[in-house]
Coordinates of C-alpha atoms in Angstrom, one line a residue:
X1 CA 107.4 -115.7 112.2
X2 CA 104.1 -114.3 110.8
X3 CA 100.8 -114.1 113.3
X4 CA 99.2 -117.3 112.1
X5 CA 101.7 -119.6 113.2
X6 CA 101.6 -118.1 116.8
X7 CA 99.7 -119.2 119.6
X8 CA 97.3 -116.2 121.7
X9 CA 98.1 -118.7 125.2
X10 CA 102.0 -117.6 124.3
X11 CA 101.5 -114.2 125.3
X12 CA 102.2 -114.2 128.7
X13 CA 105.3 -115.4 127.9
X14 CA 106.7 -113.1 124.8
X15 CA 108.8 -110.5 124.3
X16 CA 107.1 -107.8 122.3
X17 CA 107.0 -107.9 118.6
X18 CA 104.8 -106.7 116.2
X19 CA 103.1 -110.2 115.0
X20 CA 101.8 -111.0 118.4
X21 CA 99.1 -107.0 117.7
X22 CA 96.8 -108.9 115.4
X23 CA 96.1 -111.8 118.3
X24 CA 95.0 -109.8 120.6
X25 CA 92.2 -108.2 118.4
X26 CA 88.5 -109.4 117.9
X27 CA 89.2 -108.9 114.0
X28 CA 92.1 -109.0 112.1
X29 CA 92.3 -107.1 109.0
X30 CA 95.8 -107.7 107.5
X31 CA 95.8 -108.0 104.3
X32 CA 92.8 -106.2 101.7
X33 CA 90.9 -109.6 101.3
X34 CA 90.4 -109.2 104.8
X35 CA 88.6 -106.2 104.3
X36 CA 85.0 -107.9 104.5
X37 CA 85.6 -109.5 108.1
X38 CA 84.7 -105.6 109.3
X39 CA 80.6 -106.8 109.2
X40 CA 78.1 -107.1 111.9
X41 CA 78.6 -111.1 112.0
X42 CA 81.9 -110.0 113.4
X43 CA 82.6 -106.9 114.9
X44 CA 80.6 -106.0 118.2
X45 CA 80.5 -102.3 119.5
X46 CA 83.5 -102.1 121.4
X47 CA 85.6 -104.2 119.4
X48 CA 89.6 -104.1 118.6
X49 CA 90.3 -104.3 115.1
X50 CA 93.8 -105.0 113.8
X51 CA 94.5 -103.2 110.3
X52 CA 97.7 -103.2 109.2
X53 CA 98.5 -99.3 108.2
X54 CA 99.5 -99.6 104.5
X55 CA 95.8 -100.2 103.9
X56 CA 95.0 -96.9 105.3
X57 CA 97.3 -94.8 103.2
X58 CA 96.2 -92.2 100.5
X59 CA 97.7 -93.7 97.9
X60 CA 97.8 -95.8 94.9
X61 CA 95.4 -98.7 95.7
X62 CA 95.6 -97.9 99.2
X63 CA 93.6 -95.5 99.0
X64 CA 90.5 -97.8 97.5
X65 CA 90.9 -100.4 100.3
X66 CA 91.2 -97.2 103.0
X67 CA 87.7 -96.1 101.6
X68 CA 86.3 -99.8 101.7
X69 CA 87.2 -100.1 105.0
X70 CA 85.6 -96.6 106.5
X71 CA 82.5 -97.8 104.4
X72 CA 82.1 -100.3 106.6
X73 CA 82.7 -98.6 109.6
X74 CA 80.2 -95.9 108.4
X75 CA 77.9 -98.2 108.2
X76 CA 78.3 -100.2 111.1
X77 CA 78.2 -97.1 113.0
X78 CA 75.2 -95.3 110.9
X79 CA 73.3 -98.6 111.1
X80 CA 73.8 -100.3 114.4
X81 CA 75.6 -97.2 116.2
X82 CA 78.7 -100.3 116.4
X83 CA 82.1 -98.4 117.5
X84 CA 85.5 -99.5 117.1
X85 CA 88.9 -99.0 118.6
X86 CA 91.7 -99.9 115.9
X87 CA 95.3 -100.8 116.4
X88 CA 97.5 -100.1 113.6
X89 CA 101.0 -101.9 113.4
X90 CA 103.5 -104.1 111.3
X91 CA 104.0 -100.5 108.5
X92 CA 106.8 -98.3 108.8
X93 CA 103.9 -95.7 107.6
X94 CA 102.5 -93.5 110.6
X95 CA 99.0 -93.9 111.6
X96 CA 97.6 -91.0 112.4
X97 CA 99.7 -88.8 109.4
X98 CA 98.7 -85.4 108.1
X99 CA 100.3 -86.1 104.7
X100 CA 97.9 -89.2 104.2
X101 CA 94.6 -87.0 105.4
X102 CA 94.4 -89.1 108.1
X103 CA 92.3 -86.2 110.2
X104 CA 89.3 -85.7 107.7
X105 CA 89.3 -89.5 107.6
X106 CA 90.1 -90.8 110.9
X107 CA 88.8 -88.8 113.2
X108 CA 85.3 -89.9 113.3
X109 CA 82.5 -91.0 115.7
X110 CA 82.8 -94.7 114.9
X111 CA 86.4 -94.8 115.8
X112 CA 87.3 -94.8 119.5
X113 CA 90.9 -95.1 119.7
X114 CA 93.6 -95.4 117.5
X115 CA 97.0 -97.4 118.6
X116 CA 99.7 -97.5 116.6
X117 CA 103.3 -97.8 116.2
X118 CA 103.8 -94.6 114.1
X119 CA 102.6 -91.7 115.6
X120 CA 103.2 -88.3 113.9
X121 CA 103.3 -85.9 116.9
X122 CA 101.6 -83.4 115.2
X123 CA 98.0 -85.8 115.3
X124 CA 95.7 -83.8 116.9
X125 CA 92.3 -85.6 116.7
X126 CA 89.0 -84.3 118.2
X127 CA 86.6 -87.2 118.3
X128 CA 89.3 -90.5 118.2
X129 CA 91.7 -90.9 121.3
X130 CA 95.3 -91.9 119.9
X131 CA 98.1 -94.0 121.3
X132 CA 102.1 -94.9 120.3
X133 CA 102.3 -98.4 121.3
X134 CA 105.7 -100.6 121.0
X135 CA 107.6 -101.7 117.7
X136 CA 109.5 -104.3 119.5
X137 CA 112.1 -106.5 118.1
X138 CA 112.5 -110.0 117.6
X139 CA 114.8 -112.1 120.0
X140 CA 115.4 -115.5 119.1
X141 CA 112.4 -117.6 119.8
X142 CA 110.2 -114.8 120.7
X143 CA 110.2 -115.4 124.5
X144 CA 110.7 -113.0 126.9
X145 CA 113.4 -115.2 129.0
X146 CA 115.5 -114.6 125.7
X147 CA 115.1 -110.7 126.0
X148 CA 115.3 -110.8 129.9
X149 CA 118.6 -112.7 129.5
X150 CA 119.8 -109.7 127.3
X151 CA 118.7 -107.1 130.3
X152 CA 120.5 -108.7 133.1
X153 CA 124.0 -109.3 131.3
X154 CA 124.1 -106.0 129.9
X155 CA 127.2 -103.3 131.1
X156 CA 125.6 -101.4 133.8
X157 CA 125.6 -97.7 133.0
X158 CA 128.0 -96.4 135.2
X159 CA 130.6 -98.9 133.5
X160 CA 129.8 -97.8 129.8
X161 CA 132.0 -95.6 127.7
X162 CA 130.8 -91.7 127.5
X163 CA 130.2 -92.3 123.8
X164 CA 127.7 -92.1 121.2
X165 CA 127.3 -94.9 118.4
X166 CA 125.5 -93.9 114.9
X167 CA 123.4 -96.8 114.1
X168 CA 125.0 -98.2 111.0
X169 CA 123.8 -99.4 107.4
X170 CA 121.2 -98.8 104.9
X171 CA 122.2 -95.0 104.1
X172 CA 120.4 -95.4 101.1
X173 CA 117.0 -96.6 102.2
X174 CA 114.8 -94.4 101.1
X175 CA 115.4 -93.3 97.3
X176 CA 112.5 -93.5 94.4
X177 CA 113.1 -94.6 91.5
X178 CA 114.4 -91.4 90.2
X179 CA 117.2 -91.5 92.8
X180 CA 116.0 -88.7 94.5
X181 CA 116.5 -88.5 98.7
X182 CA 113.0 -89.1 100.5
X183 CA 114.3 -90.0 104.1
X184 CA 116.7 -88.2 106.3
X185 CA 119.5 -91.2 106.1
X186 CA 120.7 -89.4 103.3
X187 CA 121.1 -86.3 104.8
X188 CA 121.5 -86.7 108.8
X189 CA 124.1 -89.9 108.1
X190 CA 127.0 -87.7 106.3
X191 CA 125.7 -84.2 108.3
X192 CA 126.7 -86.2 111.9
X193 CA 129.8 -87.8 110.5
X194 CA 131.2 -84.5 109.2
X195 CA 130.1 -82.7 112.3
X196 CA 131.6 -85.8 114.7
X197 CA 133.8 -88.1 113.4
X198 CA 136.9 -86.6 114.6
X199 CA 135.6 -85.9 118.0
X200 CA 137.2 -88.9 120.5
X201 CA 132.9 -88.9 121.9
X202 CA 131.7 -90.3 118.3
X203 CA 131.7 -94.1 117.0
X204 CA 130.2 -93.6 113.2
X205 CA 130.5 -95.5 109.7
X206 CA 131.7 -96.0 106.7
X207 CA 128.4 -95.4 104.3
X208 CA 128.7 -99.2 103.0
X209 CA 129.5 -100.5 106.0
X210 CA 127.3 -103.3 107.0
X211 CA 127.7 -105.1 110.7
X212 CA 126.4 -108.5 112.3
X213 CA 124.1 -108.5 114.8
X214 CA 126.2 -109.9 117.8
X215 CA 129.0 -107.4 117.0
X216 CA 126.5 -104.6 116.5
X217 CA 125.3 -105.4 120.2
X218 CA 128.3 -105.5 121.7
X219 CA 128.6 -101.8 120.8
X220 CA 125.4 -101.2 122.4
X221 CA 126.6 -102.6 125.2
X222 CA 130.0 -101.0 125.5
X223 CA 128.8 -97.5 124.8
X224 CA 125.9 -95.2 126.6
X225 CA 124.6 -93.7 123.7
X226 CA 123.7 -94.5 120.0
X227 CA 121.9 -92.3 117.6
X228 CA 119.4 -93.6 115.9
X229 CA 118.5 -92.2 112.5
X230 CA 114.4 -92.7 111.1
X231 CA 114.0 -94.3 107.9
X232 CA 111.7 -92.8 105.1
X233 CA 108.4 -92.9 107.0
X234 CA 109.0 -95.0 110.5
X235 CA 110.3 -92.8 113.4
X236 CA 110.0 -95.3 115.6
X237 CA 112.9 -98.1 114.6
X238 CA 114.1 -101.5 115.8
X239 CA 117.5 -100.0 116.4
X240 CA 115.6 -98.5 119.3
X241 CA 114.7 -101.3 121.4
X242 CA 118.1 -103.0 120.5
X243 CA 119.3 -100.2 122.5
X244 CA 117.5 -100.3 125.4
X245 CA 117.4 -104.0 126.1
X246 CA 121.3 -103.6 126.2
X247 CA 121.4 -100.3 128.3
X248 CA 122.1 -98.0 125.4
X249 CA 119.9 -95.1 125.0
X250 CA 118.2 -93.5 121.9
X251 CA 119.2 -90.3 120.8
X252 CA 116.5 -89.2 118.4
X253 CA 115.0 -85.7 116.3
X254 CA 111.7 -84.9 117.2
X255 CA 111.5 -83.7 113.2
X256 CA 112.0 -86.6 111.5
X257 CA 111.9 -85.0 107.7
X258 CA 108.4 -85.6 106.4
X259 CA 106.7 -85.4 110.0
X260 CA 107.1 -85.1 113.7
X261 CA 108.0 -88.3 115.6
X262 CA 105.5 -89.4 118.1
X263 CA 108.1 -91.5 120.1
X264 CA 108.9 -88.8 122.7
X265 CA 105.5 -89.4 124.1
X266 CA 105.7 -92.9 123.8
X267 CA 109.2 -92.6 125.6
X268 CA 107.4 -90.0 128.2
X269 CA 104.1 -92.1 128.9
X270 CA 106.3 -95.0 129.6
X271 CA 109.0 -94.1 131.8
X272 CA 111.4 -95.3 128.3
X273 CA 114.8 -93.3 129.0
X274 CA 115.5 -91.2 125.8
X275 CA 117.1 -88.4 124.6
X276 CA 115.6 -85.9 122.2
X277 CA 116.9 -83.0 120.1
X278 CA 115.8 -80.3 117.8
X279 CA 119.0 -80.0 115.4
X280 CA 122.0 -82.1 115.8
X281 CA 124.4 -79.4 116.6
X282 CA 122.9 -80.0 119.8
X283 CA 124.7 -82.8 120.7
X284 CA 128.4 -81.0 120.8
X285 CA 126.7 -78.6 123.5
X286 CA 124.7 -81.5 125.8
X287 CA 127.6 -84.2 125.6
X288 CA 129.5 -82.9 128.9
X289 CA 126.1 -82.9 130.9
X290 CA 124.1 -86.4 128.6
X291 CA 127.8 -87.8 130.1
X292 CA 126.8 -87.2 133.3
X293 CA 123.4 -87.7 133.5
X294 CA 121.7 -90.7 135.4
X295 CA 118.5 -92.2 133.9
X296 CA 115.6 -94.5 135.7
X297 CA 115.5 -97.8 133.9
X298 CA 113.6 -99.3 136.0
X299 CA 110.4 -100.1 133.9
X300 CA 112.3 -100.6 130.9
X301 CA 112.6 -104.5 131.1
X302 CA 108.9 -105.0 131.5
X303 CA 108.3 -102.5 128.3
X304 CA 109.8 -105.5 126.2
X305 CA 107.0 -107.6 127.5
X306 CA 103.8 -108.5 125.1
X307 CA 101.3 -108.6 127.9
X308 CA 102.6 -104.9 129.1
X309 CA 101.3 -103.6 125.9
X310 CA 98.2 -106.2 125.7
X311 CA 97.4 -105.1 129.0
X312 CA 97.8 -101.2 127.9
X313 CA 95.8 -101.4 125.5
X314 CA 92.8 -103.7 126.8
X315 CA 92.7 -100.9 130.0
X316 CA 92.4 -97.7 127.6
X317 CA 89.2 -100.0 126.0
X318 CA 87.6 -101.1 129.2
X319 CA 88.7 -104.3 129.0

C-alpha cells in the first residue's frame, strides 16, 4: 500500500500507518522530483508539507536535495514571509538529528513545527516547535475495525505471564559494507541473551531465528513484556505498536547507540504505557516490581487511530 492508491475520505476509518502522513498535507514532497511543488502556486503561509526524511539527510545526494528544499523555503519565507509546518515520516532516519546538522538547518523562522516519527531526544530547537508522532503498523486492510479486533481479544494483563520477550530477527541489520556493527542489534541482542537467557523471566532467540507473524503475536499476547531493540537509525519500531495493540509493553533504552530516543516523550505526551531504562542490567533489579506493576491503557486503542494523530497534528497548526 503506497499513499497514491489511498483514499483522504478513508481516514476516519484507518488504523494508523505511515502512508496515510502525506494525505493529510497541503504538499507532498516524497520523492526529490517533488522538490519543485514547494513554490508560491502551492504552498500558502501556514501550510503542512509532507517530506519524507531521507531527503533531509546530510549526506550523499541527500544533502543536495536537503539544500534545494530550504532554498525554497528561504525564499518563500524571505519573499512572501510564507511559513511552513513540516511532517516528516515513512524513514527510519530521525528528523530532528544532531548528527545530520539538523539544528543549523532546521531550526529556522520559516519553519513552524516539525512532526516526525524519529525524534532524537536530544533536539532542542529555539525557533521551530517539534513533535514525535506515530509509526504505526499495518493491519490487514488498513482499517481500524481490523486493529480494534486485535485490542478487544487480547489476554488481559492480569492473565499474562510475568515475562519478558526479546523481539526476534534481523540481528544483523545494520552492518556497512565493510561488516563493521552500526546499530545496537549487534551488541544489545547477545549482551541481553547472556545476561538472561537462563533466568525462568526471559523468552529470547536464536540469532537466525526467524518467526511468523501470527506466532510472533501470540507471544505478545501470552507475555507482559517484550523488549524491543532499535535498528541502525529508527528508535521508534513497528515491534512497538505490535505490542501494544496485543497488551504487551515496550521495554526500551533511552540511548539508542548513535542518539537519544525521542519515544519516551511520545510514550509520556500520549498516555502510551512504556517502560524505559538507562543500561539493561536494570532489568534484573526492576523485574520483581515491572511484575507487579499496573498500567492505564486506556487511551491506547484510540492511539492506533489515523484521525487521533490527523487531528493532533491539525490542533498544534490551528487547524
Amino acid at each position: 500500500m503506497v499513499y497514491t492508491d489511498m483514499n483522504l475520505s478513508e481516514m476516519n476509518d484507518a488504523s494508523v500507518f505511515w502512508d496515510w502522513y502525506p494525505l493529510m498535507c497541503d504538499v507532498n514532497v516524497y520523492v526529490p522530483k517533488d522538490i519543485p511543488k514547494i513554490n508560491k502556486d502551492n504552498v500558502q503561509n501556514g501550510s503542512l508539507i509532507f517530506i519524507k526524511t531521507d531527503l533531509l539527510r546530510n549526506s550523499g545526494k541527500s544533502r543536495k536535495w536537503r539544500s534545494e528544499i530550504l532554498k525554497r523555503l528561504n525564499e518563500l519565507w524571505l519573499r512572501w514571509k510564507i511559513q511552513v509546518h513540516i511532517v516528516c515520516h515513512n524513514s527510519d532516519y530521525p528528523c530532528p538529528s544532531p548528527y545530520e546538522n539538523h539544528k543549523a538547518t532546521l531550526d529556522r523562522d520559516e519553519i513552524l513545527t516539525i512532526f516526525s516519527n524519529q525524534v532524537d531526544a536530544d533536539h532542542q530547537f529555539e525557533k521551530t516547535k517539534v513533535y514525535s508522532i506515530a509509526q504505526g503498523i499495518a493491519v490487514d486492510t488498513g482499517k481500524f475495525k481490523e486493529a480494534q479486533k486485535l485490542w478487544e481479544s487480547k489476554t488481559e494483563w492480569d492473565k499474562k505471564e510475568n515475562k519478558m520477550v526479546l523481539t526476534p530477527g534481523h540481528w544483523d541489520y545494520g552492518r556497512n559494507a565493510h561488516n563493521e556493527d552500526l546499530s545496537p542489534r549487534q551488541k544489545w541482542y547477545p549482551e541481553l541473551q547472556k545476561k538472561y537467557s537462563e533466568t525462568d523471566w526471559f523468552i529470547g532467540f536464536p540469532e537466525d531465528h526467524r518467526i511468523l507473524g501470527s506466532d510472533w503475536y501470540a507471544l505478545l499476547d501470552r507475555y507482559k513484556y517484550q523488549i524491543t531493540i532499535p535498528g541502525l537509525f529508527g528508535c521508534q519500531v513497528n515491534r512497538l505498536w505490535e505490542g501494544l495493540i496485543h497488551g504487551c509493553v515496550p521495554i526500551q533504552r533511552r540511548n539508542c547507540w548513535l542518539w537519544s530516543s525521542g519515544v519516551e516523550e511520545l510514550c509520556e505526551t500520549h498516555n502510551i504505557p512504556s517502560v524505559w531504562v538507562d543500561d539493561w542490567d536494570e532489568l534484573k533489579d526492576m523485574k520483581d516490581e515491572l511484575f507487579q506493576r499496573e498500567f492505564d491503557f486506556s487511551s491506547v486503542i484510540e492511539t492506533f487511530k489515523m484521525s487521533y494523530w490527523r487531528d493532533f497534528i491539525y490542533e498544534k497548526i490551528g487547524r
